[in-house]
């Protein structure tokens, strides 16, 4: 019997993602983004995103089906992001998924978005055959996960206590006068600067933080340190060395993320590291992770960037794993949960 065909829907933020996955094979992944509509506001406007999801949903489903050369009647299960994310956007995706589930008479699976960011790796680099570590970093999340079984056994070792990594980049981008989202601009500038020019703080790395926050992150102190440094430079009438600030800031973020992640791999005897989430596009993180993983003998898996940003494939991938694990489907009256905990893989 062929493996089940899962349709995945993602709408937790500004991307409307619809994908079809059979087993660990991606048939097609269609994404529509409303980012252009948010850029001028300097942040995602939930109501604008919700309306964009509503408009994009049916065309994106149709495009995914036609590109995958699949008829809707062939779909065996519908997976949808149930959280975490923005309530309005999540509700549009969940409503569409419930309608499909009822219309097709096929089971519905409400999926955890953050765990989806790790699960999508299986479509690219193959099944997780042993215990792995996953670092999920984006504009909304920075989480370190110990993955024993992606469908049934994921443990959150740590997360950010304040800003997510991408969020910190966007805030520093704003204070350096860069367009929103600032992350990619800082990345580009940082490549021209000296990462050792300024020694910015590494949050939660002091000895006193080891006991409670060994695998947690904090980037708000770093962001404040950058703001103070830039201000004092301006107050002294000096030109801000933007590339050096960007490089030193990016190095501080990459240093903490990789050092804590590799320490966690060592402590849990794990030699496969998956990095996912939109921030894994960051070249300072990629370079440092590649270097440090090679030194530590850790196999590093980072999928191409289109699978790191929000997409339907990640939800279909985790949905497919959950279906194959034989877990019960979700009730049709499930709610969405903007702060869905990482203890919940499927609702
Ligand atoms: O996963 P994603 O598309 O959306 C969320 O779920 O948040 O991640 C977008 C985040 C933004 O904060 C963006 O500035 C950041 O990832 N980002 C980057 C880079 N590319 C995207 N940050 C630093 N360097 C990059 N190259
Ligand atoms: Zn995400």
Short mmCIF file of N, CA and C in Angstrom, two decimals, residues 117-280:
data_model
loop_
_atom_site.label_atom_id
_atom_site.label_comp_id
_atom_site.label_asym_id
_atom_site.label_seq_id
_atom_site.Cartn_x
_atom_site.Cartn_y
_atom_site.Cartn_z
N UNK A 117 9.28 23.08 11.77
CA UNK A 117 10.54 23.63 11.24
C UNK A 117 11.67 22.59 11.30
N UNK A 118 11.62 21.70 12.29
CA UNK A 118 12.63 20.63 12.36
C UNK A 118 12.25 19.49 11.41
N UNK A 119 10.95 19.14 11.39
CA UNK A 119 10.48 17.97 10.62
C UNK A 119 10.75 18.10 9.12
N UNK A 120 10.72 19.33 8.60
CA UNK A 120 10.87 19.53 7.15
C UNK A 120 12.21 19.00 6.67
N UNK A 121 13.18 18.93 7.57
CA UNK A 121 14.51 18.43 7.17
C UNK A 121 14.45 17.02 6.58
N UNK A 122 13.48 16.23 7.05
CA UNK A 122 13.38 14.84 6.57
C UNK A 122 13.09 14.77 5.07
N UNK A 123 12.42 15.81 4.55
CA UNK A 123 12.11 15.84 3.11
C UNK A 123 13.36 16.11 2.28
N UNK A 124 14.34 16.72 2.92
CA UNK A 124 15.55 17.13 2.19
C UNK A 124 16.69 16.15 2.42
N UNK A 125 16.97 15.85 3.69
CA UNK A 125 18.15 15.03 4.02
C UNK A 125 17.80 13.61 4.46
N UNK A 126 16.52 13.24 4.35
CA UNK A 126 16.13 11.87 4.68
C UNK A 126 15.70 11.73 6.13
N UNK A 127 15.13 10.54 6.47
CA UNK A 127 14.55 10.33 7.80
C UNK A 127 15.58 10.50 8.93
N UNK A 128 15.07 10.94 10.09
CA UNK A 128 15.93 11.02 11.29
C UNK A 128 16.04 9.58 11.82
N UNK A 129 17.22 9.02 11.74
CA UNK A 129 17.34 7.62 12.12
C UNK A 129 17.74 7.46 13.58
N UNK A 130 18.28 8.52 14.16
CA UNK A 130 18.68 8.42 15.57
C UNK A 130 18.36 9.73 16.26
N UNK A 131 18.59 9.75 17.57
CA UNK A 131 18.37 10.94 18.37
C UNK A 131 19.11 12.14 17.75
N UNK A 132 18.40 13.26 17.58
CA UNK A 132 19.02 14.44 16.95
C UNK A 132 18.75 15.67 17.80
N UNK A 133 19.51 16.73 17.52
CA UNK A 133 19.26 18.03 18.15
C UNK A 133 18.72 18.94 17.05
N UNK A 134 17.74 19.79 17.41
CA UNK A 134 17.24 20.76 16.41
C UNK A 134 17.28 22.16 17.01
N UNK A 135 17.87 23.07 16.28
CA UNK A 135 17.87 24.49 16.66
C UNK A 135 16.93 25.19 15.70
N UNK A 136 15.81 25.72 16.23
CA UNK A 136 14.84 26.41 15.38
C UNK A 136 14.92 27.90 15.67
N UNK A 137 15.36 28.64 14.68
CA UNK A 137 15.59 30.08 14.88
C UNK A 137 14.90 30.88 13.79
N UNK A 138 14.07 31.86 14.20
CA UNK A 138 13.39 32.68 13.20
C UNK A 138 13.06 34.03 13.81
N UNK A 139 12.14 34.76 13.17
CA UNK A 139 11.72 36.04 13.72
C UNK A 139 10.86 35.86 14.95
N UNK A 140 10.24 34.69 15.09
CA UNK A 140 9.32 34.46 16.20
C UNK A 140 9.81 33.45 17.22
N UNK A 141 10.77 32.60 16.87
CA UNK A 141 11.20 31.57 17.81
C UNK A 141 12.71 31.33 17.80
N UNK A 142 13.22 30.94 18.98
CA UNK A 142 14.61 30.47 19.11
C UNK A 142 14.53 29.34 20.11
N UNK A 143 14.49 28.11 19.63
CA UNK A 143 14.29 26.97 20.51
C UNK A 143 15.30 25.88 20.22
N UNK A 144 15.73 25.24 21.28
CA UNK A 144 16.64 24.11 21.15
C UNK A 144 15.87 22.84 21.55
N UNK A 145 15.77 21.90 20.61
CA UNK A 145 14.93 20.72 20.82
C UNK A 145 15.75 19.44 20.73
N UNK A 146 15.49 18.54 21.67
CA UNK A 146 16.09 17.21 21.61
C UNK A 146 15.03 16.31 20.97
N UNK A 147 15.36 15.75 19.80
CA UNK A 147 14.36 15.00 19.03
C UNK A 147 14.67 13.50 19.12
N UNK A 148 13.86 12.77 19.87
CA UNK A 148 14.00 11.32 19.92
C UNK A 148 13.13 10.69 18.84
N UNK A 149 11.92 11.24 18.69
CA UNK A 149 11.02 10.81 17.60
C UNK A 149 10.21 12.05 17.23
N UNK A 150 10.32 12.47 16.00
CA UNK A 150 9.73 13.76 15.62
C UNK A 150 8.20 13.76 15.80
N UNK A 151 7.57 12.61 15.73
CA UNK A 151 6.10 12.57 15.85
C UNK A 151 5.63 12.43 17.29
N UNK A 152 6.49 11.87 18.15
CA UNK A 152 5.99 11.53 19.49
C UNK A 152 6.88 11.96 20.65
N UNK A 153 8.14 12.28 20.41
CA UNK A 153 9.04 12.47 21.54
C UNK A 153 10.06 13.59 21.26
N UNK A 154 9.64 14.81 21.57
CA UNK A 154 10.50 15.98 21.39
C UNK A 154 10.57 16.71 22.73
N UNK A 155 11.79 17.04 23.17
CA UNK A 155 11.95 17.73 24.45
C UNK A 155 12.57 19.10 24.21
N UNK A 156 11.93 20.13 24.76
CA UNK A 156 12.50 21.47 24.64
C UNK A 156 13.57 21.65 25.71
N UNK A 157 14.82 21.80 25.28
CA UNK A 157 15.90 21.99 26.25
C UNK A 157 16.02 23.45 26.64
N UNK A 158 15.71 24.34 25.72
CA UNK A 158 15.84 25.76 26.02
C UNK A 158 15.17 26.60 24.95
N UNK A 159 15.01 27.89 25.26
CA UNK A 159 14.41 28.81 24.30
C UNK A 159 14.83 30.22 24.70
N UNK A 160 14.39 31.20 23.93
CA UNK A 160 14.78 32.56 24.29
C UNK A 160 13.89 33.07 25.42
N UNK A 161 14.51 33.82 26.32
CA UNK A 161 13.74 34.39 27.43
C UNK A 161 13.12 35.72 27.01
N UNK A 162 13.58 36.27 25.89
CA UNK A 162 13.04 37.57 25.46
C UNK A 162 12.87 37.59 23.94
N UNK A 163 13.80 38.23 23.21
CA UNK A 163 13.64 38.33 21.76
C UNK A 163 14.11 37.05 21.07
N UNK A 164 13.49 36.74 19.94
CA UNK A 164 14.00 35.66 19.08
C UNK A 164 15.20 36.23 18.31
N UNK A 165 16.03 35.34 17.75
CA UNK A 165 17.26 35.79 17.07
C UNK A 165 16.93 36.74 15.91
N UNK A 166 15.96 36.37 15.07
CA UNK A 166 15.61 37.22 13.93
C UNK A 166 15.02 38.55 14.39
N UNK A 167 14.24 38.48 15.47
CA UNK A 167 13.64 39.69 16.03
C UNK A 167 14.74 40.65 16.50
N UNK A 168 15.77 40.13 17.15
CA UNK A 168 16.89 40.96 17.61
C UNK A 168 17.57 41.60 16.40
N UNK A 169 17.75 40.84 15.33
CA UNK A 169 18.35 41.41 14.11
C UNK A 169 17.46 42.52 13.55
N UNK A 170 16.15 42.28 13.55
CA UNK A 170 15.25 43.30 12.99
C UNK A 170 15.28 44.57 13.83
N UNK A 171 15.38 44.41 15.18
CA UNK A 171 15.41 45.60 16.06
C UNK A 171 16.72 46.36 15.89
N UNK A 172 17.83 45.63 15.81
CA UNK A 172 19.12 46.30 15.59
C UNK A 172 19.13 46.95 14.20
N UNK A 173 18.49 46.29 13.23
CA UNK A 173 18.37 46.88 11.89
C UNK A 173 17.66 48.22 11.95
N UNK A 174 16.60 48.29 12.76
CA UNK A 174 15.85 49.52 12.88
C UNK A 174 16.72 50.62 13.47
N UNK A 175 17.49 50.25 14.52
CA UNK A 175 18.30 51.31 15.14
C UNK A 175 19.49 51.73 14.28
N UNK A 176 19.84 50.88 13.32
CA UNK A 176 20.90 51.28 12.37
C UNK A 176 20.30 51.95 11.13
N UNK A 177 18.95 52.12 11.15
CA UNK A 177 18.29 52.81 10.04
C UNK A 177 18.13 51.96 8.79
N UNK A 178 18.11 50.63 8.95
CA UNK A 178 17.97 49.74 7.79
C UNK A 178 16.49 49.42 7.55
N UNK A 179 16.10 49.07 6.31
CA UNK A 179 14.70 48.73 6.03
C UNK A 179 14.27 47.44 6.75
N UNK A 180 12.96 47.30 6.97
CA UNK A 180 12.39 46.09 7.60
C UNK A 180 12.17 45.01 6.54
N UNK A 181 12.41 43.74 6.81
CA UNK A 181 13.08 43.23 8.01
C UNK A 181 14.60 43.40 7.91
N UNK A 182 15.18 43.83 9.02
CA UNK A 182 16.60 44.20 9.01
C UNK A 182 17.57 43.04 8.92
N UNK A 183 17.11 41.83 9.30
CA UNK A 183 18.01 40.66 9.36
C UNK A 183 18.93 40.49 8.15
N UNK A 184 18.35 40.35 6.94
CA UNK A 184 19.21 40.14 5.77
C UNK A 184 20.16 41.31 5.50
N UNK A 185 19.74 42.54 5.83
CA UNK A 185 20.60 43.71 5.61
C UNK A 185 21.81 43.68 6.55
N UNK A 186 21.56 43.30 7.82
CA UNK A 186 22.68 43.21 8.76
C UNK A 186 23.64 42.11 8.32
N UNK A 187 23.10 41.01 7.87
CA UNK A 187 23.91 39.90 7.38
C UNK A 187 24.86 40.40 6.29
N UNK A 188 24.31 41.14 5.34
CA UNK A 188 25.10 41.65 4.20
C UNK A 188 26.18 42.62 4.68
N UNK A 189 25.78 43.58 5.55
CA UNK A 189 26.75 44.54 6.07
C UNK A 189 27.85 43.86 6.89
N UNK A 190 27.42 42.84 7.67
CA UNK A 190 28.36 42.17 8.57
C UNK A 190 29.49 41.50 7.79
N UNK A 191 29.19 41.09 6.57
CA UNK A 191 30.22 40.42 5.77
C UNK A 191 31.35 41.37 5.38
N UNK A 192 31.06 42.69 5.48
CA UNK A 192 32.10 43.68 5.13
C UNK A 192 32.81 44.22 6.37
N UNK A 193 32.35 43.82 7.57
CA UNK A 193 32.92 44.39 8.79
C UNK A 193 33.81 43.42 9.55
N UNK A 194 34.34 43.91 10.67
CA UNK A 194 35.24 43.11 11.51
C UNK A 194 34.45 42.56 12.71
N UNK A 195 34.27 41.25 12.78
CA UNK A 195 33.45 40.68 13.88
C UNK A 195 34.10 40.85 15.25
N UNK A 196 35.40 41.19 15.25
CA UNK A 196 36.07 41.37 16.55
C UNK A 196 36.27 42.84 16.90
N UNK A 197 35.66 43.73 16.12
CA UNK A 197 35.87 45.17 16.36
C UNK A 197 35.31 45.59 17.72
N UNK A 198 34.14 45.07 18.07
CA UNK A 198 33.50 45.46 19.34
C UNK A 198 33.11 44.18 20.07
N UNK A 199 33.42 44.11 21.36
CA UNK A 199 33.08 42.90 22.12
C UNK A 199 31.71 43.11 22.76
N UNK A 200 30.65 42.67 22.09
CA UNK A 200 29.30 42.78 22.65
C UNK A 200 29.03 41.61 23.59
N UNK A 201 28.09 41.81 24.57
CA UNK A 201 27.84 40.75 25.55
C UNK A 201 27.21 39.48 24.95
N UNK A 202 27.53 38.35 25.55
CA UNK A 202 26.95 37.06 25.17
C UNK A 202 25.95 36.69 26.28
N UNK A 203 24.65 36.84 25.99
CA UNK A 203 23.61 36.65 27.01
C UNK A 203 23.57 35.25 27.59
N UNK A 204 23.36 35.16 28.89
CA UNK A 204 23.17 33.89 29.62
C UNK A 204 24.34 32.91 29.46
N UNK A 205 25.56 33.48 29.36
CA UNK A 205 26.70 32.58 29.26
C UNK A 205 27.59 32.64 30.51
N UNK A 206 27.20 33.49 31.48
CA UNK A 206 28.00 33.59 32.70
C UNK A 206 27.87 32.30 33.51
N UNK A 207 28.86 32.05 34.33
CA UNK A 207 28.85 30.84 35.15
C UNK A 207 27.56 30.71 35.98
N UNK A 208 27.07 31.85 36.50
CA UNK A 208 25.86 31.81 37.34
C UNK A 208 24.62 31.38 36.54
N UNK A 209 24.66 31.53 35.21
CA UNK A 209 23.50 31.14 34.39
C UNK A 209 23.53 29.67 33.98
N UNK A 210 24.67 29.01 34.23
CA UNK A 210 24.82 27.63 33.77
C UNK A 210 23.77 26.68 34.35
N UNK A 211 23.46 26.86 35.64
CA UNK A 211 22.56 25.91 36.28
C UNK A 211 21.14 25.98 35.71
N UNK A 212 20.59 27.20 35.63
CA UNK A 212 19.18 27.31 35.21
C UNK A 212 18.99 27.56 33.73
N UNK A 213 19.98 28.20 33.11
CA UNK A 213 19.76 28.65 31.73
C UNK A 213 20.84 28.18 30.76
N UNK A 214 21.36 26.98 30.99
CA UNK A 214 22.45 26.48 30.15
C UNK A 214 22.07 26.52 28.67
N UNK A 215 20.81 26.20 28.36
CA UNK A 215 20.40 26.12 26.95
C UNK A 215 19.35 27.17 26.58
N UNK A 216 19.19 28.17 27.46
CA UNK A 216 18.29 29.28 27.11
C UNK A 216 19.10 30.40 26.46
N UNK A 217 18.37 31.26 25.75
CA UNK A 217 19.02 32.40 25.09
C UNK A 217 18.38 33.70 25.58
N UNK A 218 19.14 34.78 25.45
CA UNK A 218 18.59 36.11 25.74
C UNK A 218 19.31 37.08 24.83
N UNK A 219 18.56 37.83 24.04
CA UNK A 219 19.20 38.76 23.11
C UNK A 219 18.84 40.21 23.38
N UNK A 220 18.00 40.47 24.41
CA UNK A 220 17.59 41.86 24.59
C UNK A 220 18.71 42.70 25.19
N UNK A 221 19.55 42.11 26.07
CA UNK A 221 20.69 42.84 26.64
C UNK A 221 21.69 43.20 25.54
N UNK A 222 21.87 42.30 24.62
CA UNK A 222 22.78 42.53 23.49
C UNK A 222 22.28 43.69 22.63
N UNK A 223 20.96 43.66 22.38
CA UNK A 223 20.35 44.72 21.56
C UNK A 223 20.54 46.09 22.23
N UNK A 224 20.36 46.13 23.58
CA UNK A 224 20.55 47.38 24.33
C UNK A 224 22.01 47.81 24.28
N UNK A 225 22.92 46.85 24.38
CA UNK A 225 24.35 47.17 24.32
C UNK A 225 24.71 47.79 22.97
N UNK A 226 24.11 47.26 21.90
CA UNK A 226 24.37 47.82 20.56
C UNK A 226 23.83 49.25 20.50
N UNK A 227 22.60 49.44 21.03
CA UNK A 227 21.98 50.78 21.00
C UNK A 227 22.86 51.79 21.75
N UNK A 228 23.35 51.39 22.94
CA UNK A 228 24.19 52.30 23.74
C UNK A 228 25.48 52.62 23.02
N UNK A 229 26.07 51.60 22.42
CA UNK A 229 27.35 51.79 21.74
C UNK A 229 27.18 52.78 20.58
N UNK A 230 26.10 52.61 19.80
CA UNK A 230 25.83 53.49 18.65
C UNK A 230 25.57 54.91 19.13
N UNK A 231 24.78 55.02 20.22
CA UNK A 231 24.46 56.36 20.78
C UNK A 231 25.72 57.09 21.22
N UNK A 232 26.59 56.37 21.94
CA UNK A 232 27.77 57.06 22.46
C UNK A 232 28.70 57.47 21.31
N UNK A 233 28.69 56.71 20.27
CA UNK A 233 29.47 57.07 19.09
C UNK A 233 28.91 58.36 18.46
N UNK A 234 27.56 58.39 18.35
CA UNK A 234 26.92 59.57 17.77
C UNK A 234 27.12 60.80 18.66
N UNK A 235 27.00 60.58 20.01
CA UNK A 235 27.17 61.69 20.95
C UNK A 235 28.57 62.30 20.84
N UNK A 236 29.54 61.45 20.53
CA UNK A 236 30.92 61.94 20.41
C UNK A 236 31.18 62.55 19.03
N UNK A 237 30.10 62.62 18.21
CA UNK A 237 30.22 63.23 16.88
C UNK A 237 30.98 62.37 15.89
N UNK A 238 31.11 61.07 16.22
CA UNK A 238 31.86 60.19 15.30
C UNK A 238 30.89 59.47 14.34
N UNK A 239 31.41 59.12 13.20
CA UNK A 239 30.59 58.36 12.25
C UNK A 239 30.48 56.91 12.76
N UNK A 240 29.27 56.36 12.74
CA UNK A 240 29.08 54.99 13.24
C UNK A 240 29.68 53.99 12.22
N UNK A 241 30.61 53.15 12.66
CA UNK A 241 31.16 52.15 11.73
C UNK A 241 30.17 50.99 11.56
N UNK A 242 29.16 51.23 10.71
CA UNK A 242 27.99 50.34 10.63
C UNK A 242 28.37 48.88 10.34
N UNK A 243 29.31 48.69 9.45
CA UNK A 243 29.69 47.30 9.10
C UNK A 243 30.33 46.59 10.29
N UNK A 244 31.17 47.30 11.04
CA UNK A 244 31.80 46.68 12.22
C UNK A 244 30.76 46.39 13.31
N UNK A 245 29.81 47.32 13.48
CA UNK A 245 28.74 47.09 14.47
C UNK A 245 27.95 45.85 14.06
N UNK A 246 27.56 45.79 12.79
CA UNK A 246 26.77 44.65 12.29
C UNK A 246 27.55 43.35 12.46
N UNK A 247 28.83 43.36 12.09
CA UNK A 247 29.64 42.13 12.17
C UNK A 247 29.83 41.68 13.62
N UNK A 248 30.06 42.64 14.52
CA UNK A 248 30.30 42.28 15.93
C UNK A 248 29.01 41.79 16.59
N UNK A 249 27.89 42.41 16.22
CA UNK A 249 26.59 41.98 16.73
C UNK A 249 26.25 40.58 16.20
N UNK A 250 26.39 40.39 14.89
CA UNK A 250 26.07 39.08 14.28
C UNK A 250 26.96 37.98 14.87
N UNK A 251 28.21 38.32 15.15
CA UNK A 251 29.13 37.33 15.73
C UNK A 251 28.68 36.95 17.14
N UNK A 252 28.19 37.93 17.90
CA UNK A 252 27.73 37.64 19.27
C UNK A 252 26.54 36.68 19.24
N UNK A 253 25.60 36.91 18.31
CA UNK A 253 24.41 36.04 18.21
C UNK A 253 24.83 34.63 17.77
N UNK A 254 25.65 34.56 16.73
CA UNK A 254 26.07 33.24 16.21
C UNK A 254 26.88 32.48 17.25
N UNK A 255 27.71 33.20 17.98
CA UNK A 255 28.55 32.58 19.00
C UNK A 255 27.69 31.89 20.07
N UNK A 256 26.71 32.63 20.60
CA UNK A 256 25.88 32.06 21.67
C UNK A 256 25.04 30.90 21.15
N UNK A 257 24.42 31.09 19.98
CA UNK A 257 23.56 30.02 19.44
C UNK A 257 24.36 28.74 19.22
N UNK A 258 25.53 28.87 18.61
CA UNK A 258 26.29 27.65 18.28
C UNK A 258 26.95 27.04 19.52
N UNK A 259 27.47 27.90 20.41
CA UNK A 259 28.16 27.35 21.60
C UNK A 259 27.18 26.55 22.45
N UNK A 260 25.99 27.11 22.69
CA UNK A 260 25.02 26.40 23.54
C UNK A 260 24.49 25.14 22.86
N UNK A 261 24.28 25.23 21.56
CA UNK A 261 23.75 24.08 20.83
C UNK A 261 24.75 22.93 20.82
N UNK A 262 26.01 23.25 20.59
CA UNK A 262 27.01 22.18 20.55
C UNK A 262 27.22 21.61 21.96
N UNK A 263 27.17 22.46 22.97
CA UNK A 263 27.27 21.95 24.35
C UNK A 263 26.12 20.98 24.64
N UNK A 264 24.92 21.32 24.13
CA UNK A 264 23.75 20.44 24.34
C UNK A 264 23.94 19.11 23.60
N UNK A 265 24.50 19.17 22.40
CA UNK A 265 24.76 17.93 21.63
C UNK A 265 25.72 17.04 22.43
N UNK A 266 26.77 17.66 22.96
CA UNK A 266 27.75 16.88 23.71
C UNK A 266 27.11 16.27 24.96
N UNK A 267 26.34 17.09 25.68
CA UNK A 267 25.76 16.63 26.95
C UNK A 267 24.76 15.49 26.73
N UNK A 268 24.12 15.48 25.55
CA UNK A 268 23.11 14.45 25.28
C UNK A 268 23.60 13.39 24.29
N UNK A 269 24.90 13.43 24.02
CA UNK A 269 25.51 12.42 23.18
C UNK A 269 24.82 12.33 21.80
N UNK A 270 24.64 13.50 21.20
CA UNK A 270 23.95 13.57 19.91
C UNK A 270 24.96 14.01 18.86
N UNK A 271 24.95 13.35 17.70
CA UNK A 271 25.89 13.82 16.68
C UNK A 271 25.23 14.23 15.37
N UNK A 272 23.93 14.54 15.43
CA UNK A 272 23.26 15.13 14.27
C UNK A 272 22.55 16.40 14.72
N UNK A 273 22.86 17.51 14.06
CA UNK A 273 22.22 18.78 14.38
C UNK A 273 21.46 19.29 13.17
N UNK A 274 20.17 19.62 13.42
CA UNK A 274 19.31 20.19 12.37
C UNK A 274 19.11 21.66 12.72
N UNK A 275 19.31 22.54 11.76
CA UNK A 275 18.98 23.95 11.99
C UNK A 275 17.86 24.33 11.03
N UNK A 276 16.84 24.98 11.57
CA UNK A 276 15.70 25.39 10.73
C UNK A 276 15.17 26.75 11.18
N UNK A 277 14.16 27.25 10.46
CA UNK A 277 13.61 28.57 10.77
C UNK A 277 14.26 29.63 9.87
N UNK A 278 13.53 30.73 9.64
CA UNK A 278 13.99 31.74 8.68
C UNK A 278 15.36 32.32 9.00
N UNK A 279 15.74 32.36 10.28
CA UNK A 279 17.03 32.93 10.65
C UNK A 279 18.20 32.02 10.24
N UNK A 280 17.91 30.78 9.89
CA UNK A 280 19.04 29.92 9.48
C UNK A 280 19.59 30.34 8.12
#
